[in-house]
Short mmCIF file of C-alpha atoms in Angstrom, two decimals:
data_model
loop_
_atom_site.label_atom_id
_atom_site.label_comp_id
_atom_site.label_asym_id
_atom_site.label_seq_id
_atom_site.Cartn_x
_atom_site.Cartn_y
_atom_site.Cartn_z
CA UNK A 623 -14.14 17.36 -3.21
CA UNK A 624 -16.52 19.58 -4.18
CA UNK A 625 -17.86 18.16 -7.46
CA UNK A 626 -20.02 14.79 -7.40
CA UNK A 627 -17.43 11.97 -7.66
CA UNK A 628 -17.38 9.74 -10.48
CA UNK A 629 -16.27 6.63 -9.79
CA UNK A 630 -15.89 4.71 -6.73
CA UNK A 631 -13.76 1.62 -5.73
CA UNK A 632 -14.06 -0.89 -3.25
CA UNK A 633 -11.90 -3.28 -2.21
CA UNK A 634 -12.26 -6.71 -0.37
CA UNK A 635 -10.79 -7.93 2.41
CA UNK A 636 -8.57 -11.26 2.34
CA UNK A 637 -4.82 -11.03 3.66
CA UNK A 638 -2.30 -11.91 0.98
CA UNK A 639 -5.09 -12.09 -1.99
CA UNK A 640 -5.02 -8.06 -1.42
CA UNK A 641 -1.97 -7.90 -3.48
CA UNK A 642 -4.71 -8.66 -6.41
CA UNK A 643 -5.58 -4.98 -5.64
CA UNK A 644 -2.76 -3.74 -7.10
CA UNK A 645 -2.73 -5.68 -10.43
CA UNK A 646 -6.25 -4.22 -10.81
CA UNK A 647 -5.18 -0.48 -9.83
CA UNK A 648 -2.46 -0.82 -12.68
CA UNK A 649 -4.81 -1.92 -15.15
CA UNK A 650 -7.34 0.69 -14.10
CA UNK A 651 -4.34 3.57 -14.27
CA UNK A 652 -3.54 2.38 -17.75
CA UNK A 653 -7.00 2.76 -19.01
CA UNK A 654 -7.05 6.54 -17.28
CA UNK A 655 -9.49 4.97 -15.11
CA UNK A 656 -9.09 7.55 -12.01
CA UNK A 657 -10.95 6.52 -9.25
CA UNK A 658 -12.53 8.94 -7.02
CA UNK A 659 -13.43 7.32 -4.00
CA UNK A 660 -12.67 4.31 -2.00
CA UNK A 661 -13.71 2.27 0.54
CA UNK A 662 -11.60 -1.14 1.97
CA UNK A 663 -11.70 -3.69 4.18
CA UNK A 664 -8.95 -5.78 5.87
CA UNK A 665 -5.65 -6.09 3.40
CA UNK A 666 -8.28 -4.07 1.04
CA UNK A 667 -8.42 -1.25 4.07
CA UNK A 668 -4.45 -0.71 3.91
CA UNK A 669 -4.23 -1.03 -0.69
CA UNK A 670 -6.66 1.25 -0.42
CA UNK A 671 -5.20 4.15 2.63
CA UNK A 672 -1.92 3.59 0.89
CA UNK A 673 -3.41 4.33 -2.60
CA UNK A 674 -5.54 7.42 -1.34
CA UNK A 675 -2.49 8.91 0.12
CA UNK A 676 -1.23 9.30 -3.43
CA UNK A 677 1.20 5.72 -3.90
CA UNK A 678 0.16 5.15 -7.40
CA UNK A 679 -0.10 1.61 -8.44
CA UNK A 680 4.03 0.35 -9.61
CA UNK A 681 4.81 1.79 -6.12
CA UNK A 682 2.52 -0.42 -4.57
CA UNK A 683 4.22 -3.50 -6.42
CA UNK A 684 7.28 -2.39 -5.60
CA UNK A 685 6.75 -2.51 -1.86
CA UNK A 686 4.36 -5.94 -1.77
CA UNK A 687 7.90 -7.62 -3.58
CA UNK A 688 9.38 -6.86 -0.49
CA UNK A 689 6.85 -7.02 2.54
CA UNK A 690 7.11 -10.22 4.68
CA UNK A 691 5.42 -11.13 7.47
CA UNK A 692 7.52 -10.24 10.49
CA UNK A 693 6.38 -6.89 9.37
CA UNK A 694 3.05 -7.53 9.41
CA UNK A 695 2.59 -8.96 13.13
CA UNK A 696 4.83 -9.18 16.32
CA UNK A 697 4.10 -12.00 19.20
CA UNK A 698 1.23 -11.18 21.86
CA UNK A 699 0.15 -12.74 25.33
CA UNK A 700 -2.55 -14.36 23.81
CA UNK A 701 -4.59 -14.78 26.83
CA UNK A 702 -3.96 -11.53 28.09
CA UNK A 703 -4.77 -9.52 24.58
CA UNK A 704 -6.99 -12.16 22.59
CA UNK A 705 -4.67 -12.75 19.64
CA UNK A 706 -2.09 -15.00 18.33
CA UNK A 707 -0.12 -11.93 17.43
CA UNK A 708 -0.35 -8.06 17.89
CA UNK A 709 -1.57 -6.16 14.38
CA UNK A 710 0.81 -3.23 15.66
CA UNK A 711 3.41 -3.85 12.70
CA UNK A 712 0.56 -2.71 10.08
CA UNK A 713 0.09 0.26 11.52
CA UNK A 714 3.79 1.06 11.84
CA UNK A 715 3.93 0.31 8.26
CA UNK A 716 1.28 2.30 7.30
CA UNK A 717 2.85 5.33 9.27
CA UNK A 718 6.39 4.36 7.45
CA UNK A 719 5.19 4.46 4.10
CA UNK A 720 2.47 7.59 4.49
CA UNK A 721 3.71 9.60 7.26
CA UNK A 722 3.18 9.72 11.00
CA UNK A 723 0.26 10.82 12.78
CA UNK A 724 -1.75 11.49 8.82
CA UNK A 725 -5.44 11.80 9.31
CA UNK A 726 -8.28 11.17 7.30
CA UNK A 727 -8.65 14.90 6.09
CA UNK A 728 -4.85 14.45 4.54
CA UNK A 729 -5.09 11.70 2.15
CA UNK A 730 -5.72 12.83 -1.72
CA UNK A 731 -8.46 10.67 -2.01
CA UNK A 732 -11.43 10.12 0.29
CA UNK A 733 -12.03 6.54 2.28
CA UNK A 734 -13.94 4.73 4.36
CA UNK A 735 -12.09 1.82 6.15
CA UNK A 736 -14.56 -0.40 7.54
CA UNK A 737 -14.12 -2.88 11.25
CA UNK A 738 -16.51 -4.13 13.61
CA UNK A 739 -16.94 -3.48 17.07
CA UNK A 740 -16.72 -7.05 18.83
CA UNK A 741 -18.26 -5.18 22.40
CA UNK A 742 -21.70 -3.97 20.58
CA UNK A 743 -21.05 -6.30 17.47
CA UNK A 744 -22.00 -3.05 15.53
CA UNK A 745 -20.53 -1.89 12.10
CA UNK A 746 -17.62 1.09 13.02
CA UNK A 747 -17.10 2.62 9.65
CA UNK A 748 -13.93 4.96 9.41
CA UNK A 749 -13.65 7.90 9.92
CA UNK A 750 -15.60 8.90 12.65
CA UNK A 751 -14.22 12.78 12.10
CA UNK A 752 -12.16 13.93 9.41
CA UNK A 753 -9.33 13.83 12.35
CA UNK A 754 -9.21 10.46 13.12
CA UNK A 755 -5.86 9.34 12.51
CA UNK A 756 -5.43 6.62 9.39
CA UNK A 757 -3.23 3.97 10.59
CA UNK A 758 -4.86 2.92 13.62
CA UNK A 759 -8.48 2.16 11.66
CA UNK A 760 -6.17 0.51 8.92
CA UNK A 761 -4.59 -1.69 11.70
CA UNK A 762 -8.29 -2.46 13.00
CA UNK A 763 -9.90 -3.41 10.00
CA UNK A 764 -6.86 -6.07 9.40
CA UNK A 765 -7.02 -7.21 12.50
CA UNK A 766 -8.33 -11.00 11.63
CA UNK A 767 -10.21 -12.37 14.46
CA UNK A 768 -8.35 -15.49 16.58
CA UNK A 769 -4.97 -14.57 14.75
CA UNK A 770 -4.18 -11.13 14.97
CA UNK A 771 -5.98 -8.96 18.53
CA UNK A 772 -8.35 -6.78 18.14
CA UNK A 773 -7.54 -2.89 18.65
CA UNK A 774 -8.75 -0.82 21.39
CA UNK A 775 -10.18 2.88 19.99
CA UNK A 776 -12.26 5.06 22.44
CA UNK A 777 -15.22 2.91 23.16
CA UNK A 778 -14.77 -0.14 20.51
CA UNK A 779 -12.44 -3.36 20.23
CA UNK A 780 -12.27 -3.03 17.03
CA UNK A 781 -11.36 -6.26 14.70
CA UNK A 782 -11.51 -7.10 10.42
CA UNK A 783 -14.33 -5.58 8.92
CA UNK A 784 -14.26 -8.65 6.78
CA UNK A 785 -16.91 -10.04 9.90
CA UNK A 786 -19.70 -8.83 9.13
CA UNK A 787 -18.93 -6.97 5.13
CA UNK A 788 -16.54 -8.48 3.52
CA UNK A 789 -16.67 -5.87 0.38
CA UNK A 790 -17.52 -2.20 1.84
CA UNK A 791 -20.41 -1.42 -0.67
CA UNK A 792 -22.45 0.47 2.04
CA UNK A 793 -20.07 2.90 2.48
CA UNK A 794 -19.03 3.62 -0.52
CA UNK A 795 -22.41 4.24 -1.43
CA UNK A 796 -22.60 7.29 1.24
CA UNK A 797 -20.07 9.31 -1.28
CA UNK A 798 -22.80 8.73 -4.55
CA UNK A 799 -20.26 7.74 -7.43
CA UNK A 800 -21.92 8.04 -10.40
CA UNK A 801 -20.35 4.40 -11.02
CA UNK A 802 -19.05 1.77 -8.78
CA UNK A 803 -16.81 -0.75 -9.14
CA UNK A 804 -15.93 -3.87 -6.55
CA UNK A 805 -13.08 -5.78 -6.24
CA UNK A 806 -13.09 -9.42 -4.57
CA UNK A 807 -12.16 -12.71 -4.35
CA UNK A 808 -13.32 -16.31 -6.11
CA UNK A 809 -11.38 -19.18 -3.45
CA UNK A 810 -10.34 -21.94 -5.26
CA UNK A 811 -9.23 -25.81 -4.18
CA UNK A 812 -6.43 -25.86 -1.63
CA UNK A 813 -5.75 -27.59 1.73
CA UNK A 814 -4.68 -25.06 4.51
CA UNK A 815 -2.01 -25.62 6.11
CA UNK A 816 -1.74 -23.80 9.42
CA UNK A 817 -4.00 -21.92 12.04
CA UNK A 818 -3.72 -18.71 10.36
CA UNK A 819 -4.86 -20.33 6.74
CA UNK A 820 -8.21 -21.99 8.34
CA UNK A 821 -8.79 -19.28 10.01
CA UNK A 822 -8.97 -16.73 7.05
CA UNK A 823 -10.47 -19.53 4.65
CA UNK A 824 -13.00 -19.85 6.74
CA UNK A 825 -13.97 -16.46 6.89
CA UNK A 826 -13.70 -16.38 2.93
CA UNK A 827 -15.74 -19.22 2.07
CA UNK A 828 -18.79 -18.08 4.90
CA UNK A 829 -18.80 -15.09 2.66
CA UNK A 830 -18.44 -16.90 -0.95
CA UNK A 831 -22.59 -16.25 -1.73
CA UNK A 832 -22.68 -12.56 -0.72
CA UNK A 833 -20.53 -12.19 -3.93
CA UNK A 834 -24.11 -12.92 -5.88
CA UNK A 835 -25.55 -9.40 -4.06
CA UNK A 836 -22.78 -7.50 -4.27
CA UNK A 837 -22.49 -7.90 -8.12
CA UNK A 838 -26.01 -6.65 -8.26
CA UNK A 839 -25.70 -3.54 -6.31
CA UNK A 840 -22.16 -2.54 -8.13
CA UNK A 841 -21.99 -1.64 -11.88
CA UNK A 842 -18.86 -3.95 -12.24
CA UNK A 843 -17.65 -6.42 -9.75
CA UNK A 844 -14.07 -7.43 -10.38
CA UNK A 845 -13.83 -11.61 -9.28
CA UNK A 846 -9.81 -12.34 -8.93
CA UNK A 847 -9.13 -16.38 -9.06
CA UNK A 848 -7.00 -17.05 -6.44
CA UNK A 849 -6.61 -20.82 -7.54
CA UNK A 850 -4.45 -22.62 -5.55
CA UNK A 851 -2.61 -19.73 -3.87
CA UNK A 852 -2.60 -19.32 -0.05
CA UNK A 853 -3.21 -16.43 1.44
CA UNK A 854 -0.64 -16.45 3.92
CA UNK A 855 2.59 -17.40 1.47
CA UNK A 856 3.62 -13.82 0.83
CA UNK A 857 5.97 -15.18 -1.78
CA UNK A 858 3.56 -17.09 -3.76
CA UNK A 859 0.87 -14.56 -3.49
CA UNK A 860 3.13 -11.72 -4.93
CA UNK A 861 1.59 -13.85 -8.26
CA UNK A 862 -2.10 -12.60 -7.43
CA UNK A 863 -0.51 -8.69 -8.66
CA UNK A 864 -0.83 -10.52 -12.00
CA UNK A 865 -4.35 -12.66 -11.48
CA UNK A 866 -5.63 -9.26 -10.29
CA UNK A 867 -4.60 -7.06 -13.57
CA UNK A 868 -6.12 -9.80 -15.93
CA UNK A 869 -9.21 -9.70 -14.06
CA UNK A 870 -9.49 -5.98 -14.41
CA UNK A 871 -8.62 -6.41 -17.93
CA UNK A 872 -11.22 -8.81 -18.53
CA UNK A 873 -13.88 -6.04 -17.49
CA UNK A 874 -12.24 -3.12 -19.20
CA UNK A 875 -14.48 -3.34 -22.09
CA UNK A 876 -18.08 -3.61 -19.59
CA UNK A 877 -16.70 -0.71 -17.69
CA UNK A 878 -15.97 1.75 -20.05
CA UNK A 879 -19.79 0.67 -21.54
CA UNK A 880 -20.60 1.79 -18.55
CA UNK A 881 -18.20 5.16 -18.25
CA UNK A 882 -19.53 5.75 -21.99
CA UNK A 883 -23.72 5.46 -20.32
CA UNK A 884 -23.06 7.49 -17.46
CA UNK A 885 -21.28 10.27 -19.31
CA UNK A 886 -18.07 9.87 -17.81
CA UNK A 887 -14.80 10.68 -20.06
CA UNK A 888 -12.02 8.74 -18.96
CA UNK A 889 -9.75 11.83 -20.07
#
């Protein structure tokens, strides 16, 4: 890109509440919102490779109606590779739905897809290199600790950037959108009800205050109520599409105050 872009989009990390991502892309594509820039994390990580290789948002519902989970993960020796179950699936997926072997420098729309190194307990912020292949980093970054193993890549074990930034601010910030907008997660009341639930609630509710930072550094932060939904019940969280499009919708009216200060013309 060679002009400055305008708006930027980042999107949080949370397994099954990702599908919020979409309802909030739709919203943003009927409002000729087009985003510029984006930068994900976990679930967030593959919305947002699958949206920046050019699957606009009624594709993306189309495919979440019929994703389940034996396409997601595939058993592991879990002493032997330090997961419940291998993350491979995702990155077949990915590959499936944008094309083998696609790198960085391919998709339409720049991003940053954002793990942590579990070795140096460092940051690893993708891509490295405009080469560096998609799926693998998108495969990483959802790689929830405990449940799914972590991914070997060159030098890192690489595992969900939701560790240590659970919405990838930083490195959106590295492209300069005139405007930034965020995209996360409020958790509501419900009991889990297997490993993989407390495992990912956990993670969520250790990160429920950042939420107060991030809304200060973005120009509008995006909170989707997840209510009573699990995060694991593919089914049931098909319904977050919805929760995430009348969240967006809520904030139409601050962001395009903000498109209107900033100069930008939403076409």
């Amino acid at each position: 890109m060679n002009d400055k872009p305008k708006i930027g989009l980042a999107l949080a990390g949370g397994v099954g509440y990702c599908l919020a991502h979409i309802g909030v892309l739709k919203a943003l594509e009927e409002e000729n919102v087009k985003v510029d820039v984006l930068s994900g994390t976990s679930g967030g990580a593959l919305i947002g490779a699958l949206y920046a290789s050019g699957i606009g948002a009624d594709r993306l519902e189309e495919i979440a109606k019929t994703i389940s989970w034996s396409q997601l993960m595939s058993p592991t020796m879990i002493f032997r590779n330090k997961g419940l179950v291998s993350s491979e699936p995702i990155e077949n997926l990915v590959e499936e739905l944008i094309g083998k072997n696609r790198r960085f420098s391919e998709l339409k729309l720049p991003l940053s897809v954002a793990t942590v190194d579990l070795i140096s307990g460092d940051e690893i912020m993708f891509p490295n290199s405009p080469d560096d292949l998609i799926a693998p980093a998108v495969r990483a970054s959802c790689s929830v600790p405990v449940v799914f193993a972590p991914v070997k890549i060159g030098k890192w074990l690489l595992s969900d950037g939701g560790i240590k930034d659970p919405l990838p601010v930083k490195p959106l910030k590295k492209y300069h959108p005139q405007l930034m907008i965020g995209v996360a997660f409020v958790t509501g009341k419900y009991e889990p009800t297997n490993l993989f639930e407390i495992g990912v609630r956990s993670m969520m509710l250790a990160n429920d205050k950042i939420l107060e930072v991030y809304e200060q550094e973005l120009d509008v932060l995006i909170k989707c109520q997840t209510g009573e939904i699990s995060s694991w019940d593919l089914k049931t969280a098909v319904q977050l599409i919805d929760v995430g499009y009348e969240a967006a919708r809520q904030n139409i009216d601050k962001l395009k105050g903000c498109c209107d200060n900033k100069k930008i013309n939403l076409g």
